[in-house]
CSV table of C-alpha atoms and ligand atoms in Angstrom, one decimal:
chain,number,residue,atom,x,y,z
A,953,MET,CA,87.9,129.2,80.1
A,954,SER,CA,88.6,127.9,83.5
A,955,ALA,CA,90.3,124.5,83.8
A,956,THR,CA,88.9,121.4,85.5
A,957,ILE,CA,91.1,120.8,88.6
A,958,ILE,CA,92.4,117.2,88.7
A,959,ASP,CA,92.2,116.4,92.4
A,960,GLY,CA,95.2,114.2,93.2
A,961,LYS,CA,94.5,114.1,96.9
A,962,ALA,CA,91.1,112.5,96.3
A,963,PHE,CA,92.4,110.2,93.5
A,964,ALA,CA,95.2,109.0,95.8
A,965,ALA,CA,92.7,108.2,98.5
A,966,LYS,CA,90.7,106.2,96.0
A,967,VAL,CA,93.9,104.3,95.0
A,968,ARG,CA,94.8,103.6,98.6
A,969,ALA,CA,91.2,102.3,99.2
A,970,GLN,CA,91.6,99.9,96.2
A,971,VAL,CA,95.0,98.7,97.6
A,972,ALA,CA,93.5,98.2,101.1
A,973,GLU,CA,90.6,96.2,99.7
A,974,HIS,CA,93.0,94.0,97.7
A,975,VAL,CA,95.3,93.5,100.7
A,976,ALA,CA,92.4,92.5,102.9
A,977,ARG,CA,91.4,89.9,100.3
A,978,LEU,CA,95.0,88.6,100.0
A,979,LYS,CA,95.2,88.1,103.7
A,980,GLU,CA,91.8,86.4,104.0
A,981,GLU,CA,92.0,84.2,100.9
A,982,ASN,CA,95.7,83.5,100.7
A,983,GLY,CA,97.1,84.2,104.1
A,984,ILE,CA,99.6,86.7,102.6
A,985,THR,CA,100.4,90.2,103.9
A,986,PRO,CA,102.4,92.4,101.5
A,987,GLY,CA,105.5,93.9,103.1
A,988,LEU,CA,107.5,97.0,102.2
A,989,ALA,CA,111.0,97.7,103.5
A,990,VAL,CA,112.2,101.3,103.4
A,991,VAL,CA,115.9,102.0,104.0
A,992,LEU,CA,117.0,105.5,105.1
A,993,VAL,CA,120.6,106.3,105.4
A,994,GLY,CA,121.5,109.5,107.4
A,995,GLU,CA,119.3,112.2,108.7
A,996,ASP,CA,118.2,114.4,105.8
A,997,PRO,CA,115.1,116.1,107.2
A,998,ALA,CA,113.0,116.0,104.0
A,999,SER,CA,113.8,112.3,103.6
A,1000,GLN,CA,112.8,111.6,107.2
A,1001,VAL,CA,109.4,113.2,106.6
A,1002,TYR,CA,108.9,111.1,103.4
A,1003,VAL,CA,110.0,107.9,105.1
A,1004,ARG,CA,107.6,108.5,108.0
A,1005,SER,CA,104.8,109.2,105.7
A,1006,LYS,CA,105.5,106.1,103.6
A,1007,GLY,CA,105.6,103.9,106.7
A,1008,LYS,CA,102.3,105.3,108.1
A,1009,GLN,CA,100.4,104.9,104.8
A,1010,THR,CA,101.8,101.3,104.3
A,1011,VAL,CA,100.4,100.3,107.7
A,1012,GLU,CA,97.1,102.1,107.0
A,1013,VAL,CA,96.4,99.9,103.9
A,1014,GLY,CA,97.1,96.8,105.9
A,1015,MET,CA,100.6,96.0,104.8
A,1016,ASN,CA,103.7,95.3,106.9
A,1017,SER,CA,106.2,98.2,107.1
A,1018,TYR,CA,109.8,97.5,107.8
A,1019,GLU,CA,111.9,100.6,108.4
A,1020,HIS,CA,115.7,100.5,108.4
A,1021,LYS,CA,117.4,103.6,109.6
A,1022,LEU,CA,121.1,103.6,109.2
A,1023,GLU,CA,123.8,106.0,110.3
A,1024,ALA,CA,125.0,108.6,107.8
A,1025,ASP,CA,128.5,107.1,107.8
A,1026,THR,CA,127.2,103.5,107.0
A,1027,SER,CA,129.6,101.7,104.7
A,1028,GLU,CA,128.6,100.6,101.2
A,1029,ALA,CA,129.3,97.0,102.2
A,1030,ASP,CA,126.9,97.2,105.2
A,1031,LEU,CA,124.2,98.8,103.1
A,1032,LEU,CA,124.6,96.1,100.4
A,1033,ALA,CA,124.5,93.4,103.0
A,1034,LEU,CA,121.2,94.8,104.3
A,1035,ILE,CA,119.7,94.8,100.8
A,1036,ALA,CA,120.9,91.3,100.2
A,1037,ARG,CA,119.1,90.2,103.4
A,1038,LEU,CA,115.9,92.0,102.3
A,1039,ASN,CA,116.2,90.5,98.8
A,1040,ASN,CA,116.2,87.0,100.4
A,1041,ASP,CA,113.4,87.8,103.0
A,1042,PRO,CA,110.1,86.3,101.7
A,1043,ALA,CA,108.1,88.6,104.0
A,1044,VAL,CA,109.5,91.6,102.1
A,1045,HIS,CA,107.9,92.2,98.7
A,1046,GLY,CA,109.0,95.7,98.1
A,1047,ILE,CA,112.3,97.5,98.9
A,1048,LEU,CA,112.9,101.2,98.6
A,1049,VAL,CA,116.2,102.9,99.4
A,1050,GLN,CA,115.4,106.6,100.0
A,1051,LEU,CA,117.4,109.0,97.8
A,1052,PRO,CA,119.5,111.0,97.9
A,1053,LEU,CA,122.1,108.8,99.6
A,1054,PRO,CA,125.1,110.3,101.4
A,1055,GLY,CA,127.9,111.2,99.0
A,1056,HIS,CA,130.2,108.3,99.8
A,1057,LEU,CA,127.7,105.8,98.6
A,1058,ASN,CA,127.3,104.9,94.9
A,1059,SER,CA,123.5,105.3,94.3
A,1060,ASP,CA,123.5,103.4,91.0
A,1061,LEU,CA,125.4,100.4,92.6
A,1062,VAL,CA,123.0,100.4,95.6
A,1063,ILE,CA,119.8,100.6,93.5
A,1064,ASN,CA,121.0,97.9,91.1
A,1065,SER,CA,121.7,95.6,94.0
A,1066,ILE,CA,117.9,95.4,94.8
A,1067,ASP,CA,116.1,92.4,93.4
A,1068,PRO,CA,114.3,93.9,90.3
A,1069,ALA,CA,111.1,92.1,91.3
A,1070,LYS,CA,111.2,94.0,94.6
A,1071,ASP,CA,112.3,97.3,93.2
A,1072,VAL,CA,109.0,99.2,93.9
A,1073,ASP,CA,110.7,102.5,92.8
A,1074,GLY,CA,111.3,101.1,89.3
A,1075,PHE,CA,114.8,102.5,89.3
A,1076,HIS,CA,116.8,99.3,88.8
A,1077,ILE,CA,118.4,99.2,85.4
A,1078,SER,CA,116.5,96.0,84.5
A,1079,ASN,CA,113.2,97.7,85.1
A,1080,VAL,CA,114.3,100.7,83.1
A,1081,GLY,CA,115.1,98.4,80.2
A,1082,LEU,CA,111.8,96.4,80.6
A,1083,LEU,CA,109.7,99.6,80.6
A,1084,GLY,CA,111.7,100.9,77.5
A,1085,THR,CA,110.9,97.7,75.6
A,1086,GLY,CA,107.3,97.6,76.6
A,1087,GLN,CA,107.7,94.5,78.9
A,1088,LYS,CA,106.2,93.9,82.3
A,1089,SER,CA,108.2,95.9,84.9
A,1090,MET,CA,108.0,97.8,88.1
A,1091,VAL,CA,107.2,101.4,87.1
A,1092,PRO,CA,108.5,104.6,88.9
A,1093,CYS,CA,105.8,105.8,91.2
A,1094,THR,CA,105.4,109.5,90.2
A,1095,PRO,CA,105.0,108.9,86.4
A,1096,LEU,CA,102.7,106.0,87.2
A,1097,GLY,CA,100.5,108.4,89.3
A,1098,CYS,CA,100.5,110.9,86.4
A,1099,LEU,CA,99.5,108.2,83.9
A,1100,MET,CA,96.6,107.0,86.2
A,1101,MET,CA,95.3,110.6,86.4
A,1102,LEU,CA,95.5,111.1,82.7
A,1103,ARG,CA,93.8,107.8,81.9
A,1104,ASP,CA,91.1,108.6,84.4
A,1105,HIS,CA,90.5,112.0,82.9
A,1106,HIS,CA,90.7,111.1,79.2
A,1107,GLY,CA,90.0,107.5,78.9
A,1108,SER,CA,92.2,106.7,75.9
A,1109,LEU,CA,95.3,108.8,75.3
A,1110,SER,CA,95.9,107.3,71.9
A,1111,GLY,CA,97.1,109.8,69.2
A,1112,MET,CA,97.4,112.7,71.6
A,1113,ASN,CA,100.5,115.0,71.4
A,1114,ALA,CA,102.3,114.8,74.8
A,1115,VAL,CA,105.2,117.0,75.7
A,1116,VAL,CA,107.2,116.1,78.8
A,1117,VAL,CA,109.4,119.0,80.0
A,1118,GLY,CA,112.2,117.5,82.0
A,1119,ARG,CA,114.5,114.5,81.3
A,1120,SER,CA,115.2,113.0,84.7
A,1121,ASN,CA,115.6,109.3,85.2
A,1122,ILE,CA,112.9,109.4,87.9
A,1123,VAL,CA,110.2,111.3,86.1
A,1124,GLY,CA,110.8,112.7,82.6
A,1125,LYS,CA,112.2,109.6,80.9
A,1126,PRO,CA,109.8,107.0,82.3
A,1127,MET,CA,106.9,109.4,81.9
A,1128,ALA,CA,107.7,109.6,78.2
A,1129,GLN,CA,107.9,105.8,77.9
A,1130,LEU,CA,104.5,105.4,79.6
A,1131,LEU,CA,102.9,107.9,77.3
A,1132,LEU,CA,104.4,106.2,74.3
A,1133,GLY,CA,103.1,102.9,75.6
A,1134,ASP,CA,99.6,104.5,75.6
A,1135,SER,CA,100.1,105.5,71.9
A,1136,CYS,CA,100.8,109.3,72.5
A,1137,THR,CA,103.1,111.1,70.1
A,1138,VAL,CA,105.8,112.1,72.6
A,1139,THR,CA,108.3,114.9,72.8
A,1140,ILE,CA,110.8,115.2,75.6
A,1141,ALA,CA,111.8,118.8,76.1
A,1142,HIS,CA,114.1,120.4,78.7
A,1143,SER,CA,115.8,123.6,79.8
A,1144,ARG,CA,118.0,123.6,76.6
A,1145,THR,CA,115.1,123.1,74.1
A,1146,LYS,CA,114.9,125.8,71.5
A,1147,ASP,CA,111.7,127.8,71.6
A,1148,LEU,CA,110.3,125.7,74.5
A,1149,GLY,CA,107.1,127.8,74.4
A,1150,ALA,CA,106.3,126.8,70.8
A,1151,VAL,CA,107.0,123.1,71.7
A,1152,CYS,CA,104.7,123.3,74.7
A,1153,ARG,CA,102.0,125.0,72.7
A,1154,GLY,CA,101.8,121.8,70.5
A,1155,ALA,CA,100.9,119.7,73.5
A,1156,ASP,CA,97.5,118.1,74.2
A,1157,ILE,CA,99.1,116.8,77.3
A,1158,LEU,CA,101.8,118.9,79.0
A,1159,VAL,CA,103.8,117.3,81.8
A,1160,ALA,CA,106.1,119.7,83.7
A,1161,ALA,CA,108.9,118.1,85.6
A,1162,VAL,CA,111.8,120.5,85.4
A,1163,GLY,CA,112.1,121.5,89.1
A,1164,ARG,CA,112.0,125.2,88.3
A,1165,PRO,CA,109.3,127.2,90.2
A,1166,GLU,CA,106.5,128.5,88.0
A,1167,MET,CA,108.6,128.3,84.8
A,1168,ILE,CA,105.8,127.5,82.4
A,1169,PRO,CA,103.4,130.5,81.7
A,1170,GLY,CA,99.8,130.3,80.5
A,1171,ASP,CA,100.7,131.4,77.0
A,1172,TRP,CA,102.8,128.2,76.5
A,1173,VAL,CA,99.6,126.1,77.0
A,1174,LYS,CA,97.4,125.1,74.1
A,1175,PRO,CA,93.8,126.1,74.9
A,1176,GLY,CA,92.0,123.0,76.4
A,1177,ALA,CA,95.2,121.1,77.0
A,1178,THR,CA,95.7,118.9,80.1
A,1179,VAL,CA,98.5,120.2,82.3
A,1180,ILE,CA,100.2,117.8,84.8
A,1181,ASP,CA,102.5,119.7,87.2
A,1182,VAL,CA,105.1,117.4,88.8
A,1183,GLY,CA,107.1,120.2,90.4
A,1184,ILE,CA,107.1,120.8,94.1
A,1185,ASN,CA,109.2,124.0,94.8
A,1186,ARG,CA,109.3,125.9,98.0
A,1187,ILE,CA,109.6,129.7,97.4
A,1188,GLN,CA,109.4,132.8,99.5
A,1189,HIS,CA,105.7,133.9,99.9
A,1190,PRO,CA,105.0,136.8,97.5
A,1191,GLU,CA,103.0,138.7,100.1
A,1192,ASN,CA,104.9,137.8,103.3
A,1193,PRO,CA,108.7,137.4,103.0
A,1194,GLU,CA,108.8,135.6,106.3
A,1195,LYS,CA,106.7,132.8,105.0
A,1196,THR,CA,107.2,130.2,102.3
A,1197,LYS,CA,104.8,128.8,99.7
A,1198,LEU,CA,104.8,125.6,97.7
A,1199,VAL,CA,104.5,126.1,93.9
A,1200,GLY,CA,104.8,123.8,90.9
A,1201,ASP,CA,106.8,124.1,87.7
A,1202,VAL,CA,103.9,125.8,86.0
A,1203,ASP,CA,102.4,129.3,86.7
A,1204,TYR,CA,99.1,127.9,88.0
A,1205,ALA,CA,97.0,131.1,87.7
A,1206,SER,CA,97.8,131.8,84.1
A,1207,CYS,CA,97.9,128.1,83.0
A,1208,ALA,CA,94.5,127.4,84.7
A,1209,GLU,CA,92.9,130.1,82.5
A,1210,VAL,CA,93.9,128.4,79.3
A,1211,ALA,CA,94.1,124.7,80.1
A,1212,GLY,CA,91.2,122.2,79.9
A,1213,ALA,CA,92.4,120.4,83.0
A,1214,ILE,CA,95.2,121.0,85.5
A,1215,THR,CA,96.7,119.4,88.6
A,1216,PRO,CA,97.3,121.8,91.5
A,1217,VAL,CA,100.3,122.1,93.8
A,1218,PRO,CA,100.0,121.0,96.5
A,1219,GLY,CA,97.2,118.3,96.1
A,1220,GLY,CA,97.9,117.1,92.6
A,1221,VAL,CA,100.7,114.7,91.6
A,1222,GLY,CA,102.3,114.7,95.1
A,1223,PRO,CA,99.8,112.5,96.9
A,1224,MET,CA,99.8,110.0,94.0
A,1225,THR,CA,103.4,109.1,94.5
A,1226,ILE,CA,103.1,107.3,97.8
A,1227,ALA,CA,99.7,105.8,96.7
A,1228,CYS,CA,101.5,104.3,93.7
A,1229,LEU,CA,104.3,103.0,95.9
A,1230,LEU,CA,101.7,101.1,97.8
A,1231,ALA,CA,100.1,99.9,94.5
A,1232,ASN,CA,103.6,98.8,93.3
A,1233,THR,CA,104.2,96.8,96.6
A,1234,LEU,CA,100.9,95.1,96.1
A,1235,THR,CA,101.7,94.3,92.5
A,1236,ALA,CA,105.1,92.9,93.5
A,1237,CYS,CA,103.5,90.7,96.2
A,1238,CYS,CA,100.9,89.3,93.7
A,1239,ARG,CA,103.6,88.6,91.1
A,1240,ALA,CA,105.9,86.9,93.8
A,1241,ASN,CA,103.0,84.6,94.7
A,1242,GLY,CA,101.8,83.9,91.1
A,1243,LEU,CA,98.5,85.7,91.8
A,1244,ALA,CA,96.5,88.0,89.5
A,1245,GLU,CA,97.7,91.6,89.6
A,1246,PRO,CA,95.4,94.3,90.9
A,1247,GLU,CA,93.4,95.8,88.1
A,1248,GLY,CA,93.9,99.5,87.2
A,1249,LEU,CA,96.9,99.9,89.5
A,1250,THR,CA,99.6,99.0,87.0
A,1251,ALA,CA,100.8,100.5,83.8
B,70,GUN,N1,113.6,110.7,97.1
B,70,GUN,C1,112.7,111.6,96.6
B,70,GUN,N2,111.7,111.0,95.8
B,70,GUN,C2,112.1,109.6,95.9
B,70,GUN,C3,111.5,108.5,95.4
B,70,GUN,O1,110.4,108.5,94.6
B,70,GUN,N3,112.1,107.3,95.7
B,70,GUN,C4,113.2,107.2,96.4
B,70,GUN,N4,113.7,106.1,96.7
B,70,GUN,N5,113.8,108.3,96.9
B,70,GUN,C5,113.2,109.5,96.7
């Protein structure tokens, strides 16, 4: 059997088009333009690439983008003062502080200083609690993107066995909450799980978010299962040691032979993350203005 490839790049383009259409309507009918503020502290090259890409896509869907680039040695007080300003700025509907922050800054303190209604990353402790109790919240972008792809592929996820490999606050834990919210039977596994292969083989939906290149082989996949690969790992190219290659957390070739559907790396989950950031900004803007939320773009 050869798996259906779930095309995250095409799906993300569809989500962005839906967001753009809704933004155009908001502007025309309500005179409102959603705004996203992205805060980058320091000069981490990967973060700079992400932030540039976020800003570009924000503008492309018709939203306002506010970029705040701060020196690496910015004090916590100065960063908190900027966030307080953004919290109080009615033109800003979403705030994202790019992680990781330089070591002298307390990430938890900084994230929890963002107004939860503007926390488009869904990392604020209030949003974590709201999601965990099934209440309306801002949902972390990567797991939201995975959920959208799963719903699109399966329709209902009710009663399916889902195994999430990885227990991070950004992906693993919120992913498990979302799948539970869609009535899956959910197992959270991780690098210390006993007989991880046997646990994975029980999954109708297998979400890999461990951050270890090609860790999950095809014989851990139940025939016909849906495999969502959240990993983005840069490894040495197997045929050319001078080059690098992006791979996921699953061994794509062997898993694709067994799975019913699979997300590739690159071009799977990755593009969905920024698309969902834009969707979350639109959702936050609609909520702030007491307007109906965009359909199909929330959990
Ligand atoms: N750094 C890497 N991924 C993310 C993300 O999703 N949000 C934020 N704020 N920082 C990140």
